[in-house]
Amino acid sequence: MLTKDVISYSSLFLLLFFLGTSSPGYTQTPIDELGVGGDIFIDEPGHYFLRDTLWVNRAYRDGITIRSDNVTLDLNGFAIMAGPLATRDGIEIDANNNNITIKNGVIAGFGKDGINAFSADMSTFQNLHLRDNGGEGLRVDFSCLIVDCTATGNGSFGFLTDDCSIIRNCTASNNALDGIRTGDGCIIDHCTSFNNGEEGINPSPGSKVEGSITYDNATHGLRIEYASMCINNTSYRNGWNGIEINDNALIMYNVSNDNGQCIANGTCGSGTNGQGVRTSHGAGIRTFANSRVAFNQCDGNYFGLVGAAADASFISNSAQHNRHAGIIGTGSGSLYLKNTAEGNGFAQSPTTSDITTYPLGNIVFSINIVNEISVGPIIDISNAGDISTLSGASHPFANFSY
């Protein structure tokens, strides 16, 4: 039995709740009460929601325009759909309004962006499907959170963010440009990006990509700028590099297989844009100066692992069955320790450009390191049997080719 005190507190709570929801400035409003057919404006803070699919069919008008801070728009499992005249954005956030939440539905078919939130900082986008829009699927400003969303078949980027945003558990596919493109200092966590017309995932400097999968993109699977982290990702069947990452990066525990087929046959993966023959690219992993590359696997690519600049370190990487070299080091002052390379080499005679770019001649090779001063011994253990008798094989920093 409830005591008088419990009943009193319960009654007080309900009274305060109803008083709060009826206080000035707080609304719970069905979108259809604001208008039909698009060109709908949200001008006050509050909670807004759909009760049915919203069809937008007004020329030169956005479907919904948000012109207030502190708005939640719940699509409630329904869709905002473009009719033949809907040539602008599905949802636009206007005039630097912040703390917006949009969630739980589909936005499709608009002439420009599915959601244009490039004036909205510190906002959240959750459980949205953004498809077949003429511009970006979702475009956001600084410090936003995008979680459990998909962007498919859009005419530009799938997801486009400014700096300091987080994209988590999202999927981008069949977009004309990059699947996911971000500003500086962003986190891309456990996302999948495939069959996009350019890069799968392309963050700006100071970012972190972890636990993500990229495949069948026309150019790079992951293309990451300097001072970034690339950890525990999988990249395969991309047309150019599986992972290309610039200077001062940390690259660990990635798997990058079967990339760079455009180098071999003139087309790029299963993506939409062929890149032609570029003999200096097409690697499982390609990196530049002052990077740390460790515990990665590169199998079945055109090149396995390419260190294209000075003062990097390559430790305990594996490169197997790559068409060209398993591991190539072309800079100076880098460190190569405990790497293994097996079954690599030319599947065809090297071209003049191959020989000019990498002066290796008509040979089959697994590890080729030039201009270096800090390299563990490279031991060829092909058909060696017991390798303990080979000179240098017991060196703690030996690299093995077989």
CSV table of N, CA and C in Angstrom, one decimal, residues 1 7 17 33 48 78 95 108 119 124 165 193 202 222 227 230 238 252 287 309 312 315 348 355 384 386:
chain,number,residue,atom,x,y,z
A,1,MET,N,0.9,-1.2,0.0
A,1,MET,CA,0.0,0.0,0.0
A,1,MET,C,0.9,1.2,0.0
A,7,ILE,N,2.2,9.1,-2.1
A,7,ILE,CA,1.1,9.7,-2.9
A,7,ILE,C,1.4,11.2,-3.1
A,17,PHE,N,5.2,18.2,-13.7
A,17,PHE,CA,5.3,17.8,-15.1
A,17,PHE,C,4.4,18.5,-16.0
A,33,GLU,N,0.3,20.3,-38.3
A,33,GLU,CA,-0.4,21.5,-37.8
A,33,GLU,C,0.3,22.8,-38.2
A,48,TYR,N,8.8,18.5,-32.0
A,48,TYR,CA,7.9,18.4,-33.2
A,48,TYR,C,8.0,17.0,-33.8
A,78,PHE,N,8.4,7.8,-40.0
A,78,PHE,CA,7.9,8.2,-41.3
A,78,PHE,C,9.0,8.9,-42.1
A,95,ALA,N,20.3,30.1,-40.1
A,95,ALA,CA,20.8,31.2,-39.2
A,95,ALA,C,21.5,30.8,-37.9
A,108,ALA,N,14.3,11.8,-48.5
A,108,ALA,CA,14.7,11.2,-49.8
A,108,ALA,C,14.2,12.1,-51.0
A,119,SER,N,24.6,25.3,-40.7
A,119,SER,CA,24.6,26.4,-39.8
A,119,SER,C,24.3,26.0,-38.4
A,124,THR,N,22.5,16.9,-33.0
A,124,THR,CA,22.5,15.4,-33.1
A,124,THR,C,21.6,14.9,-34.2
A,165,SER,N,33.5,16.8,-35.1
A,165,SER,CA,32.2,16.0,-35.0
A,165,SER,C,32.5,14.5,-34.9
A,193,SER,N,31.7,2.1,-45.5
A,193,SER,CA,31.5,3.0,-46.6
A,193,SER,C,31.9,2.2,-47.9
A,202,ASN,N,37.1,10.0,-45.7
A,202,ASN,CA,38.1,11.0,-46.0
A,202,ASN,C,38.1,12.1,-45.0
A,222,LEU,N,40.3,4.4,-47.4
A,222,LEU,CA,40.5,5.5,-46.4
A,222,LEU,C,41.6,6.4,-46.9
A,227,ALA,N,48.7,13.8,-38.9
A,227,ALA,CA,48.5,13.9,-37.5
A,227,ALA,C,47.2,13.2,-37.1
A,230,CYS,N,44.7,5.8,-37.4
A,230,CYS,CA,44.0,4.8,-38.2
A,230,CYS,C,44.2,3.4,-37.6
A,238,ASN,N,39.3,-1.6,-53.1
A,238,ASN,CA,39.2,-0.2,-53.6
A,238,ASN,C,40.1,0.0,-54.8
A,252,MET,N,47.8,1.3,-37.2
A,252,MET,CA,48.1,0.0,-36.5
A,252,MET,C,46.9,-0.9,-36.6
A,287,THR,N,52.0,5.5,-47.0
A,287,THR,CA,52.1,6.5,-46.0
A,287,THR,C,53.4,7.4,-46.3
A,309,ALA,N,58.0,8.4,-47.9
A,309,ALA,CA,58.8,9.6,-47.5
A,309,ALA,C,59.6,9.2,-46.3
A,312,ALA,N,60.0,7.5,-41.2
A,312,ALA,CA,58.9,6.7,-40.7
A,312,ALA,C,59.4,5.4,-40.1
A,315,ILE,N,57.0,-1.6,-38.4
A,315,ILE,CA,57.3,-2.7,-37.5
A,315,ILE,C,56.2,-3.8,-37.5
A,348,GLN,N,53.5,-9.5,-64.2
A,348,GLN,CA,53.8,-9.2,-65.6
A,348,GLN,C,55.2,-8.5,-65.6
A,355,ILE,N,60.2,1.0,-63.5
A,355,ILE,CA,61.6,1.0,-63.3
A,355,ILE,C,62.1,2.4,-63.0
A,384,ALA,N,64.4,-22.4,-47.4
A,384,ALA,CA,65.5,-22.5,-46.5
A,384,ALA,C,65.4,-23.7,-45.5
A,386,ASP,N,65.2,-25.1,-42.2
A,386,ASP,CA,65.5,-24.6,-40.8
A,386,ASP,C,66.2,-23.3,-41.0
